[in-house]
Each structure stands twice: as C-alpha cells, then as structure tokens.
mmCIF file of C-alpha atoms in Angstrom:
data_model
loop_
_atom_site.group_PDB
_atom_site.id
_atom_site.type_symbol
_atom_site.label_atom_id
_atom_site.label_comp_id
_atom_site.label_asym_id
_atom_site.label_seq_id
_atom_site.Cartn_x
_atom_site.Cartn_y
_atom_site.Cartn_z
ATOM 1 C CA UNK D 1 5.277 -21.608 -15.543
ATOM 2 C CA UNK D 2 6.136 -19.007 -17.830
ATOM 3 C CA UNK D 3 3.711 -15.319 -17.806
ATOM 4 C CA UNK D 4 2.091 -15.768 -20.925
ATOM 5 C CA UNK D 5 0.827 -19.655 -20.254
ATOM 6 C CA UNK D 6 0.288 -18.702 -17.128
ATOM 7 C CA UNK D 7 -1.975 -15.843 -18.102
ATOM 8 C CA UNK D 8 -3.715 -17.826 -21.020
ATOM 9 C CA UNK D 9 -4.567 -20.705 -18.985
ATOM 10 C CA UNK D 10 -6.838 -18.670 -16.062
ATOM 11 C CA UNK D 11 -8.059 -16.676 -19.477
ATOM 12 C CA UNK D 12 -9.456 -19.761 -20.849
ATOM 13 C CA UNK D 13 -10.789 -20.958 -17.447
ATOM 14 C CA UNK D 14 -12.869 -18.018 -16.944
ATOM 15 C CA UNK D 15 -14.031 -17.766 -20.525
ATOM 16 C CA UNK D 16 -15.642 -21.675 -19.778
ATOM 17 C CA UNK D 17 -16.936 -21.040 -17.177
ATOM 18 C CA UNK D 18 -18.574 -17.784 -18.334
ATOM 19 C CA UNK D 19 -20.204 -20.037 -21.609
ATOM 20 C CA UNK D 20 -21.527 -22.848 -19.306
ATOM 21 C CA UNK D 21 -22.880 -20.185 -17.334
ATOM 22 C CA UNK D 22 -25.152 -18.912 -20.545
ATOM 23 C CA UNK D 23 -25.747 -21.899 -21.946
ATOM 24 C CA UNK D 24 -27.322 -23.518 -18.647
ATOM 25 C CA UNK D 25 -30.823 -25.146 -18.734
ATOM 26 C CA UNK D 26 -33.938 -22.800 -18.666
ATOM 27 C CA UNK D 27 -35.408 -22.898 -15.283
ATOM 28 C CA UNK D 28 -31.957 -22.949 -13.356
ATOM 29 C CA UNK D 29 -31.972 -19.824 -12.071
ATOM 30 C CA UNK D 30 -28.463 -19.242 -9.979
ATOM 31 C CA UNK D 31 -27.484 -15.682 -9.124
ATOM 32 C CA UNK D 32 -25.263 -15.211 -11.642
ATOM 33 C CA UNK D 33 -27.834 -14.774 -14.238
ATOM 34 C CA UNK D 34 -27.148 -15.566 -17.804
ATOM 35 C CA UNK D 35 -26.450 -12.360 -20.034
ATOM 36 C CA UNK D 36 -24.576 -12.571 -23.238
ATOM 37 C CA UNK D 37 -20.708 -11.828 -22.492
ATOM 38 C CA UNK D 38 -18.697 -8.273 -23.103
ATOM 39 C CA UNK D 39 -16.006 -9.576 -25.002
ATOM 40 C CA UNK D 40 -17.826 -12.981 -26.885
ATOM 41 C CA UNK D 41 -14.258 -14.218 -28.448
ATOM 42 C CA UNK D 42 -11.562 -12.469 -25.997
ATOM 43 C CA UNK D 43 -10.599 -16.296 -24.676
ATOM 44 C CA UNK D 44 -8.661 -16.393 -28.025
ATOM 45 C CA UNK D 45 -7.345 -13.002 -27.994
ATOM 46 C CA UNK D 46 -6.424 -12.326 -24.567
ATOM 47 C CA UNK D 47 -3.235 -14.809 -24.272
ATOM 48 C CA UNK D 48 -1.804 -12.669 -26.760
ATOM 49 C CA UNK D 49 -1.819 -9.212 -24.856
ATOM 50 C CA UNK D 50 1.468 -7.367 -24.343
ATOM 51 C CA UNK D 51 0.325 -4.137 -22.842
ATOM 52 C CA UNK D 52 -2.439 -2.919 -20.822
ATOM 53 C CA UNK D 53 -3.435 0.707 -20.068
ATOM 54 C CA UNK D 54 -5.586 1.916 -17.609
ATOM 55 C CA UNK D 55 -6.895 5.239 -17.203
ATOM 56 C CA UNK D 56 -8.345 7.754 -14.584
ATOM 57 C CA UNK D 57 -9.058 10.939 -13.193
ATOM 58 C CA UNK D 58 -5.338 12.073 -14.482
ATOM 59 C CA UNK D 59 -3.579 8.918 -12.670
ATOM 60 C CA UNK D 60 -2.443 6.015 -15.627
ATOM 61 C CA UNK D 61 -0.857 2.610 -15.339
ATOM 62 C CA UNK D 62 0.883 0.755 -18.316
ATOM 63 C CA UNK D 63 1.262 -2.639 -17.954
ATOM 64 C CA UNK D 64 3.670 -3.926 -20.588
ATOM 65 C CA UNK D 65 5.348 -7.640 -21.143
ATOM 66 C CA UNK D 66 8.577 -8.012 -21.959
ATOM 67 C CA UNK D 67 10.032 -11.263 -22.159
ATOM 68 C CA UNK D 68 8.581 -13.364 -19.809
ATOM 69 C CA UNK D 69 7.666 -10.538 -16.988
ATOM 70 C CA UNK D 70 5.367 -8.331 -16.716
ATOM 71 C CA UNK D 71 6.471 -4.872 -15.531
ATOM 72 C CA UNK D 72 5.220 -1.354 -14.957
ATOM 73 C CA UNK D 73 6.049 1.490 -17.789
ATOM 74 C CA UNK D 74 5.417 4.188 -15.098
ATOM 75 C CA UNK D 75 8.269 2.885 -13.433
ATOM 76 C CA UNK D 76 10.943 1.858 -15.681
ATOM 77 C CA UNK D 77 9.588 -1.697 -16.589
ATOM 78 C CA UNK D 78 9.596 -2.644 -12.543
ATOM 79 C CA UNK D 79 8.345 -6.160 -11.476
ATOM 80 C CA UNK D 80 4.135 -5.725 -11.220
ATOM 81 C CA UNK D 81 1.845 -8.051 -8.960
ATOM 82 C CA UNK D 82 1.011 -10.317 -11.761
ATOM 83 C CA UNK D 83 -1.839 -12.606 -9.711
ATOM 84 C CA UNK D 84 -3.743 -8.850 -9.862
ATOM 85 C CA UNK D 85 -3.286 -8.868 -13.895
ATOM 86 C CA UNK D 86 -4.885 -12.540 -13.718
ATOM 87 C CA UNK D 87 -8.068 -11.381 -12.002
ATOM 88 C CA UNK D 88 -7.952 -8.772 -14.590
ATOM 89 C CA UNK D 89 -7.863 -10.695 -17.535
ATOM 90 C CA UNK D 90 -10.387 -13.618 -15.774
ATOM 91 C CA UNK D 91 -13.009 -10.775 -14.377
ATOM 92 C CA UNK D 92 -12.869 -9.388 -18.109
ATOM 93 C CA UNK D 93 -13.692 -12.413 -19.721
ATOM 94 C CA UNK D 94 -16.670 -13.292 -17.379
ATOM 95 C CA UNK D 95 -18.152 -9.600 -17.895
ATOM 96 C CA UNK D 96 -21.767 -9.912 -18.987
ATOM 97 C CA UNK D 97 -24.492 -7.842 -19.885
ATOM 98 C CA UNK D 98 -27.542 -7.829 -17.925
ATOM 99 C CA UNK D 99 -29.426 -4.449 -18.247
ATOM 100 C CA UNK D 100 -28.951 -1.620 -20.999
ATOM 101 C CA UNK D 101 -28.852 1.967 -19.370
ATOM 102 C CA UNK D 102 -28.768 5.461 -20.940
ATOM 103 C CA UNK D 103 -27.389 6.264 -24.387
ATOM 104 C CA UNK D 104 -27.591 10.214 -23.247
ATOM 105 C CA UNK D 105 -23.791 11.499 -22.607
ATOM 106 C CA UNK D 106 -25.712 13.707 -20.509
ATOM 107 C CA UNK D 107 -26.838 11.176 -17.993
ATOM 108 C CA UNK D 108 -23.364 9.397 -17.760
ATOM 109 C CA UNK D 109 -21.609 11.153 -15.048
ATOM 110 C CA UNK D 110 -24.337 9.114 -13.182
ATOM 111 C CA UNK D 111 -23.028 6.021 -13.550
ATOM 112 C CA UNK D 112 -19.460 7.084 -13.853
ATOM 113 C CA UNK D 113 -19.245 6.233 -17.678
ATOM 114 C CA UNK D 114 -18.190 9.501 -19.418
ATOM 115 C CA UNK D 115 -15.497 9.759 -21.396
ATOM 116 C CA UNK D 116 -12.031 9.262 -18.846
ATOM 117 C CA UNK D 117 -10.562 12.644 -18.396
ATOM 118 C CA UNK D 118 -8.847 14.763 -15.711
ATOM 119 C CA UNK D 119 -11.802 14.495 -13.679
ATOM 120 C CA UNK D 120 -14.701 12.075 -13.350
ATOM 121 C CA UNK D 121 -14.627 8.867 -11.793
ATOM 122 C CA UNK D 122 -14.725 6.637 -15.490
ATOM 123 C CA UNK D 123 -11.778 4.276 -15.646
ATOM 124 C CA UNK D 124 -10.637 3.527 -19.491
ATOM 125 C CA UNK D 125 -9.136 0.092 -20.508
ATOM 126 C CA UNK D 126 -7.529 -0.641 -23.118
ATOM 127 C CA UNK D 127 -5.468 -4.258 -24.095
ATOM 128 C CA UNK D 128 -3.023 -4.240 -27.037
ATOM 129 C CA UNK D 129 -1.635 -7.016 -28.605
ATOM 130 C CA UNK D 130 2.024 -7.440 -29.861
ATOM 131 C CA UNK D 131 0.837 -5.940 -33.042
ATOM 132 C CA UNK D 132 -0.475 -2.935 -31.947
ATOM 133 C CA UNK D 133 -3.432 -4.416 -32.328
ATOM 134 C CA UNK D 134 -6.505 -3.289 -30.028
ATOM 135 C CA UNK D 135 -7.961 -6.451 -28.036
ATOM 136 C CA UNK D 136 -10.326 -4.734 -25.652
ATOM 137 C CA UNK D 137 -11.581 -1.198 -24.924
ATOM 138 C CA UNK D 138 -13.899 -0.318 -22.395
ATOM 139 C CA UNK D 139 -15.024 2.170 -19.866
ATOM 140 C CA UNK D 140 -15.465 1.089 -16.417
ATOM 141 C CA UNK D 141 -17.654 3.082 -14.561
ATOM 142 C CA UNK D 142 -19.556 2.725 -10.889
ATOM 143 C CA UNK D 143 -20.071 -0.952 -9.244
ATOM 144 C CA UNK D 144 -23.780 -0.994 -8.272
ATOM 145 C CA UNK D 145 -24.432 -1.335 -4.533
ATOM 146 C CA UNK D 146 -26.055 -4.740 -3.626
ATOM 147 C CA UNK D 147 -28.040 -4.346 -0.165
ATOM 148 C CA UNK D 148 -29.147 -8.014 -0.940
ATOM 149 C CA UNK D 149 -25.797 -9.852 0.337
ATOM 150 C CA UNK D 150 -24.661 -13.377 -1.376
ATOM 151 C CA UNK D 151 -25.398 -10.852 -4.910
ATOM 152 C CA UNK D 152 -22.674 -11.261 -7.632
ATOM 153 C CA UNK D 153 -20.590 -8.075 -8.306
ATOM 154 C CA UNK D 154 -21.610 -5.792 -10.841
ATOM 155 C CA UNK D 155 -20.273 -2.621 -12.783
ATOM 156 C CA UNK D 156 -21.187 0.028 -15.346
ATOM 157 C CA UNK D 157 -19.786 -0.181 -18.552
ATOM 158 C CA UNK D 158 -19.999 1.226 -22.016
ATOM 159 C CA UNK D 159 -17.919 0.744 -24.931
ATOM 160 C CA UNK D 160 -15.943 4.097 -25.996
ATOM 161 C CA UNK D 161 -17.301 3.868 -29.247
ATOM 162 C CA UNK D 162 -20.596 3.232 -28.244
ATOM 163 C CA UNK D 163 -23.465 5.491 -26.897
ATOM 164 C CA UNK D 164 -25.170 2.409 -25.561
ATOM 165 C CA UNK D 165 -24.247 1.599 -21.472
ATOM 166 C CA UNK D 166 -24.681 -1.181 -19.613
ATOM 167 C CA UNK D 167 -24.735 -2.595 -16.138
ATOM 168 C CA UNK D 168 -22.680 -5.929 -16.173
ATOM 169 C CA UNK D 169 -21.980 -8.334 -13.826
ATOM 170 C CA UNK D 170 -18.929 -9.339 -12.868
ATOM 171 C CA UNK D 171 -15.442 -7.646 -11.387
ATOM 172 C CA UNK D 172 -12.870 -6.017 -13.625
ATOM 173 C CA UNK D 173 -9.847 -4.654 -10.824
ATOM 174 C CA UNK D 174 -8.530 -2.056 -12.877
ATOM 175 C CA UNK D 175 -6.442 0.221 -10.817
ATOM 176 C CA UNK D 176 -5.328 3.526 -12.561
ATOM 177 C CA UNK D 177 -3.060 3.791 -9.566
ATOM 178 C CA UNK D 178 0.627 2.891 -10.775
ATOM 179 C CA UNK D 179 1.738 2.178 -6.933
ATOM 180 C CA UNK D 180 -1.226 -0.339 -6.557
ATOM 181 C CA UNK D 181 0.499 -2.524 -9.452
ATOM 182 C CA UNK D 182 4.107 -2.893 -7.781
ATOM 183 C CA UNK D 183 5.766 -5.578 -6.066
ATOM 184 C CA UNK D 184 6.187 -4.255 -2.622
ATOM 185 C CA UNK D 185 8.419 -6.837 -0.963
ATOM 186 C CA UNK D 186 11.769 -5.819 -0.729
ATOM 187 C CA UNK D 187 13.708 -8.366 2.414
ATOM 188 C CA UNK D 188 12.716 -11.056 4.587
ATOM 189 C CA UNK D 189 15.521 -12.238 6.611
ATOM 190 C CA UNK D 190 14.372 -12.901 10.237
ATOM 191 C CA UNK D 191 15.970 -11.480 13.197
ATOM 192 C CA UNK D 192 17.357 -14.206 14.721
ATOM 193 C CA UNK D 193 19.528 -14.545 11.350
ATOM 194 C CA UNK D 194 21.192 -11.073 12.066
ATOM 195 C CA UNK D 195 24.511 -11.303 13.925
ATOM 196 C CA UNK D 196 25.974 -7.562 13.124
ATOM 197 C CA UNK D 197 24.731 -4.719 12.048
ATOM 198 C CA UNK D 198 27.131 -1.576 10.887
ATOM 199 C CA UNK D 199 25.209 1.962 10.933
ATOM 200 C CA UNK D 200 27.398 4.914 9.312
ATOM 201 C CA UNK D 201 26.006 8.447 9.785
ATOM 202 C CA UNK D 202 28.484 11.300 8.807
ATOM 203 C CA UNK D 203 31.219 10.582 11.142
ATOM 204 C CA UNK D 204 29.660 8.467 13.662
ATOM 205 C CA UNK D 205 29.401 4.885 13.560
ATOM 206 C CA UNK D 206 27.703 1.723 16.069
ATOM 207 C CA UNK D 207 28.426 -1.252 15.822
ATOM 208 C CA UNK D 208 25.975 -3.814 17.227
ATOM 209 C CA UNK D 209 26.601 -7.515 17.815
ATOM 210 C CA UNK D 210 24.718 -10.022 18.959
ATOM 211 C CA UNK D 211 24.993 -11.302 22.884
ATOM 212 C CA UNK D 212 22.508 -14.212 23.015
ATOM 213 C CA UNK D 213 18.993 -13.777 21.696
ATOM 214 C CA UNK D 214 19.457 -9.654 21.159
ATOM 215 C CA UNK D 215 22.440 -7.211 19.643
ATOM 216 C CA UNK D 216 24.346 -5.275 21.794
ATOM 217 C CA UNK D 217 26.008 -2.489 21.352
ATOM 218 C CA UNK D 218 29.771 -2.818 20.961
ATOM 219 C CA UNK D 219 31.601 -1.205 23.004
ATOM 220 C CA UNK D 220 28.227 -1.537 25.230
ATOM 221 C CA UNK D 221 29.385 2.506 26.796
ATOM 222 C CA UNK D 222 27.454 4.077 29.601
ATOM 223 C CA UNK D 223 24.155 5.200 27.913
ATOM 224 C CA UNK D 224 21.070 2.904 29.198
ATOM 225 C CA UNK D 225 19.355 1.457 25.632
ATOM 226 C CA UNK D 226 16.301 0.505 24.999
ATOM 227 C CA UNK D 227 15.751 -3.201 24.693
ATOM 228 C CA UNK D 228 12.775 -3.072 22.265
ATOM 229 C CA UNK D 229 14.628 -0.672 19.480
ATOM 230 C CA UNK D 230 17.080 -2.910 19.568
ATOM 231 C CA UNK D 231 14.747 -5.452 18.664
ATOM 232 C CA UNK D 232 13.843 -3.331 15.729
ATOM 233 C CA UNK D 233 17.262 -2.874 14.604
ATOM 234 C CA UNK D 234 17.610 -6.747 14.289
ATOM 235 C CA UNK D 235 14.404 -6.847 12.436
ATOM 236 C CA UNK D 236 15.024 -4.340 10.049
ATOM 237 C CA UNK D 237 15.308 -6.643 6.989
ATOM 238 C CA UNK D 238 12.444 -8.689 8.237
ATOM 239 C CA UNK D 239 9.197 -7.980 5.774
ATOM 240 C CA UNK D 240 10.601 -4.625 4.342
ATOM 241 C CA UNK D 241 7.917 -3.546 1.874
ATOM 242 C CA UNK D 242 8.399 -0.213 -0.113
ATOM 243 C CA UNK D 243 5.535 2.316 -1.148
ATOM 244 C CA UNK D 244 7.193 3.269 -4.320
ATOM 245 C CA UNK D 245 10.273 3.074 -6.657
ATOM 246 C CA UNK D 246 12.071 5.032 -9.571
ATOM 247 C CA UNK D 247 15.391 3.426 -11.589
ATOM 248 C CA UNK D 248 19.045 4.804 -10.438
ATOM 249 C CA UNK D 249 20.787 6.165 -8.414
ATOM 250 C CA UNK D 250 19.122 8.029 -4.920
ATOM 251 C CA UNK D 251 17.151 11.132 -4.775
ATOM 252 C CA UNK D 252 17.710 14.128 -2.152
ATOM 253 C CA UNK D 253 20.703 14.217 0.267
ATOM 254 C CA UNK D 254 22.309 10.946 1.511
ATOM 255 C CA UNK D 255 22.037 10.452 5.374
ATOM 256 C CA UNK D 256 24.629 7.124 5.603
ATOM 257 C CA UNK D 257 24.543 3.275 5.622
ATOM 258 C CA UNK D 258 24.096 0.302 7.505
ATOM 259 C CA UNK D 259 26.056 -3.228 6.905
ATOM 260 C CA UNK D 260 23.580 -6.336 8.062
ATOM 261 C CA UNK D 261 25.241 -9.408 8.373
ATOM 262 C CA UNK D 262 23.789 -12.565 8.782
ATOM 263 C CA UNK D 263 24.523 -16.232 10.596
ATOM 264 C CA UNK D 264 25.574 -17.463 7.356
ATOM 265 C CA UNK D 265 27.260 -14.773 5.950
ATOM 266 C CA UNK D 266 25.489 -12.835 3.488
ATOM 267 C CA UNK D 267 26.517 -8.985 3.921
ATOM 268 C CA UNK D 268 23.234 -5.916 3.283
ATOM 269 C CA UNK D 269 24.344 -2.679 2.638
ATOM 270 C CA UNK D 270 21.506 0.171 3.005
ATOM 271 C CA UNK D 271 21.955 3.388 1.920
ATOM 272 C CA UNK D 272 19.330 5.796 2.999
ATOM 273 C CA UNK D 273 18.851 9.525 1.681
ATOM 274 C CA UNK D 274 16.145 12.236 2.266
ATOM 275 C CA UNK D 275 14.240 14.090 -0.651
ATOM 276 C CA UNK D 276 12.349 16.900 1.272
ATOM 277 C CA UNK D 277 9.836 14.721 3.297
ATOM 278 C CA UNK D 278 10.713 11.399 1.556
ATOM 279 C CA UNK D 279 12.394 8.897 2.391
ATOM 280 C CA UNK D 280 14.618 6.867 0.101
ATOM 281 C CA UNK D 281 16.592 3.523 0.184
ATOM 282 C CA UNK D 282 19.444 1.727 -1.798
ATOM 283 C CA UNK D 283 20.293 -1.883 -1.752
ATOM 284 C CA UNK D 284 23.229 -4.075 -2.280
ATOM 285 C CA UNK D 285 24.743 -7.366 -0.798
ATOM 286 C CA UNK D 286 27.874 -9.955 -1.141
ATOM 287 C CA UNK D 287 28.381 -13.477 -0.012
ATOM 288 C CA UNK D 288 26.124 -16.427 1.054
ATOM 289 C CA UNK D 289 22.818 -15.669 -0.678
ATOM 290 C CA UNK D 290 23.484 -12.375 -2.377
ATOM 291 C CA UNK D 291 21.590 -13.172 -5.839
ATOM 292 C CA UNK D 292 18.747 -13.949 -4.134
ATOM 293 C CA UNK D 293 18.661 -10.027 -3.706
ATOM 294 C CA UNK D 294 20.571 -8.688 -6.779
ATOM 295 C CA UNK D 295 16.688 -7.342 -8.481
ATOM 296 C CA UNK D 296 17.217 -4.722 -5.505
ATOM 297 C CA UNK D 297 20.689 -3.435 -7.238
ATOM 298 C CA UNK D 298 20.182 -0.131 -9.385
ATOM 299 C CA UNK D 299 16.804 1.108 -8.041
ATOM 300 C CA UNK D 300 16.039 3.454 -5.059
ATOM 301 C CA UNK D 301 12.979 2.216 -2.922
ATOM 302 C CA UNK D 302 10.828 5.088 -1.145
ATOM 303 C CA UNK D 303 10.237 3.789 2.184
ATOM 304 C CA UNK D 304 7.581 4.192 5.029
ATOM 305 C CA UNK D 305 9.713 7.314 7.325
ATOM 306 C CA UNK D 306 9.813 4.862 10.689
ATOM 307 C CA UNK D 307 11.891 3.001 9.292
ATOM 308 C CA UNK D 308 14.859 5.437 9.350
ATOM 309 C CA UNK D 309 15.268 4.680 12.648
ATOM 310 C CA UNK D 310 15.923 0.790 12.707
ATOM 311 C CA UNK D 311 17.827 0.346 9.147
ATOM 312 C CA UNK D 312 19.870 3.493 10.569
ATOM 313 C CA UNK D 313 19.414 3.958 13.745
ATOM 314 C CA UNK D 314 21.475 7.037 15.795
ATOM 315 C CA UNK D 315 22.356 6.928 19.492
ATOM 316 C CA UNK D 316 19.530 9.323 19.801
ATOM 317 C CA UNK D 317 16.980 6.570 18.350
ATOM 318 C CA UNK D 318 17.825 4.089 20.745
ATOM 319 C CA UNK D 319 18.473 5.435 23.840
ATOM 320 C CA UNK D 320 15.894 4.614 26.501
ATOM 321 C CA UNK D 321 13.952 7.215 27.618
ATOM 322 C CA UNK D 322 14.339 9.067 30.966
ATOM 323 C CA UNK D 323 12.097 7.818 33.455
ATOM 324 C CA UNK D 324 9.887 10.765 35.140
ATOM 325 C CA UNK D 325 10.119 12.384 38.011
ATOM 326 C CA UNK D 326 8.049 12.128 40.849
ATOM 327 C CA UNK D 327 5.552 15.214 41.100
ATOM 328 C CA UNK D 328 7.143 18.086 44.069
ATOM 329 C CA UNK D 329 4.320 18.480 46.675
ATOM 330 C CA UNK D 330 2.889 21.640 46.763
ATOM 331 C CA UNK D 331 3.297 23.260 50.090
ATOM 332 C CA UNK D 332 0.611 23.880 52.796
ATOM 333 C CA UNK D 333 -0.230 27.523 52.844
ATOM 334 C CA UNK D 334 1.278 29.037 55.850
ATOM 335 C CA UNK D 335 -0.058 31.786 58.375
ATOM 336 C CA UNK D 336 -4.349 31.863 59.312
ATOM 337 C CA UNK D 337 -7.127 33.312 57.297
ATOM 338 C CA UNK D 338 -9.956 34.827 58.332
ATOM 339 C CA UNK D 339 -13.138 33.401 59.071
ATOM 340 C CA UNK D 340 -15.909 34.179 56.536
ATOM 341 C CA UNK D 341 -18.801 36.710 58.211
#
C-alpha cells in the first residue's frame, strides 16, 4: 500500500471515530468524554501533508515525503518509522477539548505551553501541505498525570496564535528528537547462515570458518579462544540496529573490514572507522541476496561501541581469558612471642 493511502486511510479512521465519539447519546457517559475536536475538518486535509516539523528545546525533526517514502530532512531524506507518523496523524485527529486553562503567557511555563524556544519544555507542530500550505499548528505542552488508572491520555495545548490553552484529551507522539524518527534495523541474517567471516585490521587478518555448529579459526594456531566470542562473531549481522546515520562516505580514521559470507552465498563487507569516541560503520554486499541490502550502500551507520569487537574482532578480542591463580598461603610466623603480663 502506497504512504500516502496508507496514511489517509488511519487519518480517516480516527477522524470517525473521534465524531461518533461527540455525537453519542446524552446519558452515555464513557471515559472518553465528548469535547468538540482540535482540528474539526483535518480528516480532509491531513492525507495531503508532505512535511511535518516538530520543535523543542533546540532539538527539530522534519519529516518530509518524497515520492512514496517518508524520510528524515535532518538526515539526508533517510527512511523514518512511518507506523510512528500514523499515530501522529490518528492521535491529532482525535485531539479534543475538554477544559480551557489560562490565557496569561505568564502562567504558561506551567503547563509547558510557551512559545517553543531554546529552552522550555513546549513542543511546536506544524503540518504543511504540498503547497506550502499550513494544515495544522499547535503547541504541545505537559500530559496531565492521571492517578485514576483506566483514564484516557491527555495533553496541554494552545494554538500559537491563540492566547487561549487547553487541556485535551488524547495522545499526539511528537518527538523533536531526529534519532527517535529513524529506521534502526540495519541486518538480520542468523548465525547459523554464516559460513566465513574475513576480518582485516592494518596488516593482520583471521579468517574464521565454520567446523560444525561454530567458526573456527583457520589455521586454528596455539592461542586457547573463547567459545562464546566466537559465537558473537557469527552473530554479528544478526539484529544489527544503528543509533544514528549521516549520507557518504565514513567519518574519523578507518580501523579495517570484515567479509561475512553466508550458506548461500551472499558476501557483507563492513568497514568500520572511529570519530573520537564514535563508532562508525559502512556497508556493502555481492551475490545471492545482495539487493535485499543495497539501501545500506552510500551511508555510514554510527553503531553501539561493543560491537567493534564481533563485526571486527582482533586476536586480542577473542582470546579466552587466563584462568587465575590459586592464592600463595601466607606463612606461619616463625620463632615464640611473649606471653602478655
């Protein structure tokens, strides 16, 4: 289903529900209540969107379509969680108002609804339209604490434009955070799958096959390993997730590769580099299943620091460790001492 359907139809589905919801009999008295919705007409406005900006406390996120995808601006256009956008766009469309609040800018650092800025705790939204055109603008402030539990969520709002504020109920997830709104998956191939894995670093190189269920290391030499690193090794590619990402070539100084190959063929090259603290990775791959992974090609992907070790692992990672030494006995004292007077 393509974005934009996709998008429209939970829209509309939210938008019904919210007018049933109002329009209910007097006397049924569910805990939703029945105030009159934010955005009255944004069920025919909202499959139109394009871009979406989120503000707060000096973090931003743009959210922009193009094509069919939705992608983050922050971060050249990269692939964003889209089902997260949904909730967006459904929780905005069943906002309503329950209770005015204070129209004195004075009192709205209270609720979190000044106007967004480098500091504060008010989020800004704001939806566009292909046009240019402004959909929806609000300011998101604090969700009110229910101690009464089975309570629908509810938030303060004003409108920026507006000295009026509100508390509404409902859920609006908008995330300021850029890293919040990015695809984190990055490989899933199992462990089993992997039947060689090539780790380059400077001038040294292993080479690990596998020998039954585990890889060994070829040739196996006379340094004792340890069993479960090499389990991590084969594992490497197995739910990789990334914490953020930034378009070409790798940051900082390049530490080396590894080549994973699998059962069936397909080849993963990772090339790993250090930026001060940060860790950084590359992607590529040929053969049997390769353009299932060619969205990886041409970004670098800042990965957790562990993982250094199993996507390039160094004798030094996976040696096993020396087992201790037995405490020396201290010696009796020798000779007599004198009996106390």
């Amino acid at each position: 289903m393509r974005a934009r359907t996709s998008l429209a139809l939970i829209v509309l589905g939210a938008a019904s529900l919210a007018a049933a919801l109002i329009l209910r009999p007097a006397g049924d008295t569910g805990p939703t209540g029945g105030g009159q919705l934010v955005f009255p007409s944004i069920a025919a406005t909202l499959p139109k969107a394009t871009q979406v900006q989120i503000s707060s406390a000096g973090k931003s996120a743009t959210l922009e379509l193009k094509g069919q995808r939705w992608g983050l601006a922050e971060r050249a256009d990269y692939p964003i969680v889209e089902s997260k956008l949904r909730q967006l766009f459904a929780g905005l469309a069943e906002l309503q108002l329950t209770e005015p609040r204070t129209a004195n800018p004075s009192e709205y650092d209270k609720l979190g609804v000044e106007k967004p800025g480098p500091t504060g705790t008010s989020t800004l939204l704001t939806i566009h339209d292909g046009t240019g055109a402004t959909i929806a603008t609000l300011i998101l402030g604090h969700r009110r604490v229910r101690s009464q539990g089975g309570l629908p969520e509810a938030v303060y709002i004003r409108r920026p434009d507006d000295a009026q504020s509100w508390l509404a109920e409902g859920a609006v997830p908008a995330d300021a955070d850029p890293q919040s709104w990015l695809v984190r998956d990055l490989t899933d191939i199992p462990p089993a799958k992997i039947v060689k894995v090539v780790a380059t670093t400077g001038s040294d190189t292993l080479t690990f096959t596998r020998s039954g269920a585990k890889l060994a290391l070829t040739p196996p030499g006379d340094v004792k390993l340890d069993e479960y690193k090499l389990d991590e090794i084969a594992g490497a590619l197995s739910s990789l997730t990334m914490t953020d990402v930034q378009k070409g070539d790798l940051p900082g100084t390049k530490l080396g590769s590894s080549v994973f190959t699998t059962d069936d063929g397909l080849e993963v090259t990772v090339t790993l580099s250090k930026q001060d603290k940060l860790l950084w990775a590359g992607f590529s791959a040929t053969g049997k299943g390769a353009e299932a992974l060619k969205q990886l090609a041409g970004w670098a992907y800042q990965l957790s620091d562990w993982r250094q070790a199993s996507l390039l692992p160094t004798l030094a990672d996976i040696k096993a460790a020396e087992p201790e030494k037995p405490a020396t006995a201290t010696p009796a004292p020798t000779g007599t001492t004198e009996p106390p007077k």
